[in-house]
mmCIF file of C-alpha atoms and ligand atoms in Angstrom:
data_model
loop_
_atom_site.group_PDB
_atom_site.id
_atom_site.type_symbol
_atom_site.label_atom_id
_atom_site.label_comp_id
_atom_site.label_asym_id
_atom_site.label_seq_id
_atom_site.Cartn_x
_atom_site.Cartn_y
_atom_site.Cartn_z
ATOM 1 C CA UNK A 1048 0.000 0.000 0.000
ATOM 2 C CA UNK A 1049 1.322 3.450 -0.940
ATOM 3 C CA UNK A 1050 2.584 5.849 1.704
ATOM 4 C CA UNK A 1051 0.226 8.812 2.108
ATOM 5 C CA UNK A 1052 1.564 12.158 3.296
ATOM 6 C CA UNK A 1053 -1.064 14.557 4.613
ATOM 7 C CA UNK A 1054 0.504 17.941 4.156
ATOM 8 C CA UNK A 1055 -0.164 21.571 3.371
ATOM 9 C CA UNK A 1056 1.583 23.243 0.445
ATOM 10 C CA UNK A 1057 3.869 25.553 2.426
ATOM 11 C CA UNK A 1058 4.436 23.607 5.628
ATOM 12 C CA UNK A 1059 8.183 23.553 6.379
ATOM 13 C CA UNK A 1060 7.710 20.391 8.445
ATOM 14 C CA UNK A 1061 5.972 18.720 5.507
ATOM 15 C CA UNK A 1062 8.760 19.846 3.177
ATOM 16 C CA UNK A 1063 11.322 18.215 5.479
ATOM 17 C CA UNK A 1064 9.505 14.906 4.924
ATOM 18 C CA UNK A 1065 9.164 15.443 1.187
ATOM 19 C CA UNK A 1066 12.946 15.822 1.026
ATOM 20 C CA UNK A 1067 13.490 12.622 3.029
ATOM 21 C CA UNK A 1068 10.957 10.633 0.985
ATOM 22 C CA UNK A 1069 12.625 11.767 -2.258
ATOM 23 C CA UNK A 1070 16.130 11.040 -0.901
ATOM 24 C CA UNK A 1071 14.992 7.539 0.058
ATOM 25 C CA UNK A 1072 13.464 7.155 -3.401
ATOM 26 C CA UNK A 1073 10.063 6.277 -1.932
ATOM 27 C CA UNK A 1074 6.818 6.588 -3.843
ATOM 28 C CA UNK A 1075 4.173 8.491 -1.912
ATOM 29 C CA UNK A 1076 0.817 10.090 -2.452
ATOM 30 C CA UNK A 1077 0.522 13.632 -1.118
ATOM 31 C CA UNK A 1078 -2.883 14.611 0.261
ATOM 32 C CA UNK A 1079 -3.242 18.383 0.565
ATOM 33 C CA UNK A 1080 -4.872 19.489 3.809
ATOM 34 C CA UNK A 1081 -6.699 22.808 3.967
ATOM 35 C CA UNK A 1082 -5.806 23.940 7.497
ATOM 36 C CA UNK A 1083 -8.653 26.491 7.414
ATOM 37 C CA UNK A 1084 -11.161 23.778 6.629
ATOM 38 C CA UNK A 1085 -9.857 20.385 7.765
ATOM 39 C CA UNK A 1086 -11.538 17.381 6.132
ATOM 40 C CA UNK A 1087 -13.302 14.769 8.299
ATOM 41 C CA UNK A 1088 -10.700 12.210 7.157
ATOM 42 C CA UNK A 1089 -7.831 14.410 8.377
ATOM 43 C CA UNK A 1090 -9.542 15.268 11.688
ATOM 44 C CA UNK A 1091 -9.996 11.554 12.360
ATOM 45 C CA UNK A 1092 -6.316 10.855 11.610
ATOM 46 C CA UNK A 1093 -4.562 13.733 13.328
ATOM 47 C CA UNK A 1094 -4.913 14.045 17.114
ATOM 48 C CA UNK A 1095 -3.290 17.504 17.127
ATOM 49 C CA UNK A 1096 -4.886 18.699 13.892
ATOM 50 C CA UNK A 1097 -1.431 19.493 12.491
ATOM 51 C CA UNK A 1098 0.395 18.549 9.310
ATOM 52 C CA UNK A 1099 2.379 16.559 8.369
ATOM 53 C CA UNK A 1100 0.881 13.141 9.064
ATOM 54 C CA UNK A 1101 2.126 9.985 7.372
ATOM 55 C CA UNK A 1102 -0.147 6.995 6.842
ATOM 56 C CA UNK A 1103 1.481 3.659 6.078
ATOM 57 C CA UNK A 1104 -1.224 0.988 6.032
ATOM 58 C CA UNK A 1105 -2.422 0.694 9.638
ATOM 59 C CA UNK A 1106 0.238 3.072 10.940
ATOM 60 C CA UNK A 1107 -0.655 6.738 11.439
ATOM 61 C CA UNK A 1108 2.371 8.821 12.420
ATOM 62 C CA UNK A 1109 2.567 12.488 13.280
ATOM 63 C CA UNK A 1110 5.285 15.018 14.016
ATOM 64 C CA UNK A 1111 7.854 15.366 11.264
ATOM 65 C CA UNK A 1112 10.783 14.070 13.321
ATOM 66 C CA UNK A 1113 8.824 11.024 14.515
ATOM 67 C CA UNK A 1114 7.808 10.336 10.896
ATOM 68 C CA UNK A 1115 11.434 10.727 9.776
ATOM 69 C CA UNK A 1116 12.549 8.231 12.438
ATOM 70 C CA UNK A 1117 9.828 5.804 11.358
ATOM 71 C CA UNK A 1118 10.940 6.069 7.718
ATOM 72 C CA UNK A 1119 14.524 5.463 8.823
ATOM 73 C CA UNK A 1120 13.517 2.304 10.713
ATOM 74 C CA UNK A 1121 11.417 0.878 7.889
ATOM 75 C CA UNK A 1122 13.548 2.078 4.934
ATOM 76 C CA UNK A 1123 17.092 2.386 6.330
ATOM 77 C CA UNK A 1124 18.863 3.134 3.005
ATOM 78 C CA UNK A 1125 20.181 5.697 2.440
ATOM 79 C CA UNK A 1126 20.645 6.598 6.120
ATOM 80 C CA UNK A 1127 19.172 10.006 6.965
ATOM 81 C CA UNK A 1128 20.171 10.203 10.644
ATOM 82 C CA UNK A 1129 23.891 9.669 10.141
ATOM 83 C CA UNK A 1130 25.983 6.649 11.035
ATOM 84 C CA UNK A 1131 27.542 6.632 14.492
ATOM 85 C CA UNK A 1132 27.021 8.711 17.593
ATOM 86 C CA UNK A 1133 28.642 11.967 16.417
ATOM 87 C CA UNK A 1134 26.902 12.061 13.031
ATOM 88 C CA UNK A 1135 23.543 11.231 14.582
ATOM 89 C CA UNK A 1136 23.989 13.992 17.149
ATOM 90 C CA UNK A 1137 24.870 16.509 14.431
ATOM 91 C CA UNK A 1138 21.734 15.561 12.497
ATOM 92 C CA UNK A 1139 19.443 15.610 15.535
ATOM 93 C CA UNK A 1140 20.790 19.009 16.607
ATOM 94 C CA UNK A 1141 20.389 20.542 13.144
ATOM 95 C CA UNK A 1142 16.898 19.049 13.021
ATOM 96 C CA UNK A 1143 16.046 20.831 16.269
ATOM 97 C CA UNK A 1144 17.529 24.140 15.087
ATOM 98 C CA UNK A 1145 15.844 23.946 11.666
ATOM 99 C CA UNK A 1146 12.469 23.102 13.220
ATOM 100 C CA UNK A 1147 12.882 25.976 15.679
ATOM 101 C CA UNK A 1148 13.473 28.432 12.823
ATOM 102 C CA UNK A 1149 10.394 27.045 11.063
ATOM 103 C CA UNK A 1150 8.171 27.168 14.138
ATOM 104 C CA UNK A 1151 9.121 30.722 15.110
ATOM 105 C CA UNK A 1152 8.896 31.960 11.506
ATOM 106 C CA UNK A 1153 5.315 30.612 11.448
ATOM 107 C CA UNK A 1154 4.536 32.376 14.751
ATOM 108 C CA UNK A 1155 6.001 35.654 13.405
ATOM 109 C CA UNK A 1156 4.023 35.351 10.149
ATOM 110 C CA UNK A 1157 0.652 34.974 11.878
ATOM 111 C CA UNK A 1158 1.504 37.591 14.535
ATOM 112 C CA UNK A 1159 2.306 40.133 11.799
ATOM 113 C CA UNK A 1160 -0.940 39.257 10.018
ATOM 114 C CA UNK A 1161 -2.939 39.989 13.156
ATOM 115 C CA UNK A 1162 -0.877 43.100 13.964
ATOM 116 C CA UNK A 1163 0.683 41.661 17.136
ATOM 117 C CA UNK A 1164 4.133 43.215 16.807
ATOM 118 C CA UNK A 1165 5.226 42.195 20.311
ATOM 119 C CA UNK A 1166 4.725 38.491 19.603
ATOM 120 C CA UNK A 1167 6.315 38.892 16.149
ATOM 121 C CA UNK A 1168 9.372 40.596 17.580
ATOM 122 C CA UNK A 1169 9.832 37.914 20.248
ATOM 123 C CA UNK A 1170 9.528 35.206 17.552
ATOM 124 C CA UNK A 1171 12.113 36.979 15.340
ATOM 125 C CA UNK A 1172 14.493 37.162 18.275
ATOM 126 C CA UNK A 1173 14.143 33.381 18.769
ATOM 127 C CA UNK A 1174 14.756 32.874 15.040
ATOM 128 C CA UNK A 1175 17.937 34.990 15.318
ATOM 129 C CA UNK A 1176 19.323 32.837 18.137
ATOM 130 C CA UNK A 1177 18.848 29.639 16.123
ATOM 131 C CA UNK A 1178 20.283 31.287 12.983
ATOM 132 C CA UNK A 1179 23.352 32.460 14.920
ATOM 133 C CA UNK A 1180 24.040 28.879 15.990
ATOM 134 C CA UNK A 1181 23.502 27.581 12.444
ATOM 135 C CA UNK A 1182 25.828 30.276 11.082
ATOM 136 C CA UNK A 1183 28.486 29.329 13.656
ATOM 137 C CA UNK A 1184 28.198 25.652 12.716
ATOM 138 C CA UNK A 1185 28.311 26.437 8.986
ATOM 139 C CA UNK A 1186 31.426 28.603 9.445
ATOM 140 C CA UNK A 1187 33.390 25.980 11.428
ATOM 141 C CA UNK A 1188 32.028 23.038 9.360
ATOM 142 C CA UNK A 1189 30.343 21.468 12.398
ATOM 143 C CA UNK A 1190 28.002 19.789 9.974
ATOM 144 C CA UNK A 1191 27.103 16.158 9.176
ATOM 145 C CA UNK A 1192 29.326 14.500 6.582
ATOM 146 C CA UNK A 1193 26.360 12.986 4.699
ATOM 147 C CA UNK A 1194 23.064 14.616 3.736
ATOM 148 C CA UNK A 1195 20.178 13.736 6.057
ATOM 149 C CA UNK A 1196 17.385 14.851 8.330
ATOM 150 C CA UNK A 1197 19.334 17.763 9.829
ATOM 151 C CA UNK A 1198 20.044 19.224 6.393
ATOM 152 C CA UNK A 1199 16.412 18.703 5.371
ATOM 153 C CA UNK A 1200 15.157 20.550 8.477
ATOM 154 C CA UNK A 1201 17.544 23.500 8.004
ATOM 155 C CA UNK A 1202 16.684 23.812 4.293
ATOM 156 C CA UNK A 1203 12.951 23.671 5.043
ATOM 157 C CA UNK A 1204 13.073 26.026 8.045
ATOM 158 C CA UNK A 1205 15.243 28.633 6.316
ATOM 159 C CA UNK A 1206 13.258 28.223 3.081
ATOM 160 C CA UNK A 1207 10.041 28.987 4.923
ATOM 161 C CA UNK A 1208 11.669 31.935 6.715
ATOM 162 C CA UNK A 1209 12.736 33.606 3.451
ATOM 163 C CA UNK A 1210 9.459 32.702 1.700
ATOM 164 C CA UNK A 1211 7.432 34.507 4.373
ATOM 165 C CA UNK A 1212 9.853 37.198 5.546
ATOM 166 C CA UNK A 1213 12.150 37.835 2.564
ATOM 167 C CA UNK A 1214 15.758 36.992 1.686
ATOM 168 C CA UNK A 1215 17.092 39.642 4.081
ATOM 169 C CA UNK A 1216 16.057 37.419 6.981
ATOM 170 C CA UNK A 1217 19.352 35.577 6.371
ATOM 171 C CA UNK A 1218 21.498 38.674 5.874
ATOM 172 C CA UNK A 1219 23.567 38.061 9.022
ATOM 173 C CA UNK A 1220 24.386 34.481 7.960
ATOM 174 C CA UNK A 1221 26.738 34.500 4.931
ATOM 175 C CA UNK A 1222 28.094 30.981 5.496
ATOM 176 C CA UNK A 1223 24.656 29.497 6.030
ATOM 177 C CA UNK A 1224 23.354 31.278 2.921
ATOM 178 C CA UNK A 1225 26.221 29.926 0.810
ATOM 179 C CA UNK A 1226 25.515 26.414 2.098
ATOM 180 C CA UNK A 1227 21.782 26.798 1.362
ATOM 181 C CA UNK A 1228 22.482 28.020 -2.175
ATOM 182 C CA UNK A 1229 24.674 24.986 -2.865
ATOM 183 C CA UNK A 1230 21.825 22.675 -1.765
ATOM 184 C CA UNK A 1231 19.517 24.005 -4.499
ATOM 185 C CA UNK A 1232 21.214 21.660 -6.964
ATOM 186 C CA UNK A 1233 19.943 18.587 -5.091
ATOM 187 C CA UNK A 1234 16.970 16.863 -6.705
ATOM 188 C CA UNK A 1235 15.126 16.502 -3.386
ATOM 189 C CA UNK A 1236 15.589 20.195 -2.568
ATOM 190 C CA UNK A 1237 14.465 21.456 -5.978
ATOM 191 C CA UNK A 1238 11.656 18.877 -6.119
ATOM 192 C CA UNK A 1239 10.218 19.763 -2.709
ATOM 193 C CA UNK A 1240 10.110 23.557 -3.074
ATOM 194 C CA UNK A 1241 6.765 25.064 -2.000
ATOM 195 C CA UNK A 1242 4.728 27.319 -4.301
ATOM 196 C CA UNK A 1243 5.494 31.071 -3.954
HETATM 197 N N1 GSH B 1428 6.381 19.663 15.570
HETATM 198 C C1 GSH B 1428 5.455 19.478 14.476
HETATM 199 C C2 GSH B 1428 4.962 20.843 13.994
HETATM 200 C C3 GSH B 1428 3.836 20.730 12.970
HETATM 201 C C4 GSH B 1428 3.138 22.068 12.727
HETATM 202 O O1 GSH B 1428 3.229 23.001 13.529
HETATM 203 N N2 GSH B 1428 2.421 22.155 11.592
HETATM 204 C C5 GSH B 1428 1.674 23.348 11.273
HETATM 205 C C6 GSH B 1428 1.801 23.681 9.777
HETATM 206 S S1 GSH B 1428 3.394 24.276 9.383
HETATM 207 C C7 GSH B 1428 0.190 23.097 11.513
HETATM 208 O O2 GSH B 1428 -0.318 22.058 11.138
HETATM 209 N N3 GSH B 1428 -0.503 24.060 12.118
HETATM 210 C C8 GSH B 1428 -1.904 23.995 12.338
HETATM 211 C C9 GSH B 1428 -2.265 24.192 13.774
HETATM 212 O O3 GSH B 1428 -1.363 24.383 14.625
HETATM 213 O O4 GSH B 1428 -3.465 24.170 14.070
HETATM 214 C C10 GSH B 1428 6.170 18.699 13.353
HETATM 215 O O5 GSH B 1428 7.407 18.688 13.314
HETATM 216 O O6 GSH B 1428 5.480 18.035 12.565
#
């Protein structure tokens, strides 16, 4: 039975999984969820009402990192969490930082839409802290040796940040920007890009 990914077009967490599914060369059906008008099928599947959700036969899995771990267990090749303790730690840490950028960029986007500048400014300050750590890691090459979940999370989080808040959001991160630009050549990165 085909894997089904319940996702919304611009979700950075959903994009992270698209990248992993493509890297693992897995066939999947993407079901677009309208978060303003959730279908009965999606409500029944998703306890938190959030995307992404992966359905694999009887298995219903939510939270992008949990889904990524599930995919790794069931389809181990190519490895997306790194091989060995150090590589795995690098991936898990980048995953956390990338997801944090994504989450706070979402908060800032909706806060700006509703005119809540205080919440937006606090979210941007959280984004800046995560970006500073990513920039430090990019500049000293504290990065996994093989592409995986950490890379996918950083690409998706930073991609969402610039989609919603403009390219200048990364102005203080020259090394991270250069790394991101180089990733555009990857099939999974180009093939998972959200609509403008
Ligand atoms: N930690 C979750 C975050 C998922 C998430 O926040 N998804 C957003 C879309 S980007 C969502 O579904 N929001 C709807 C809501 O919170 O009601 C993950 O990694 O999957």
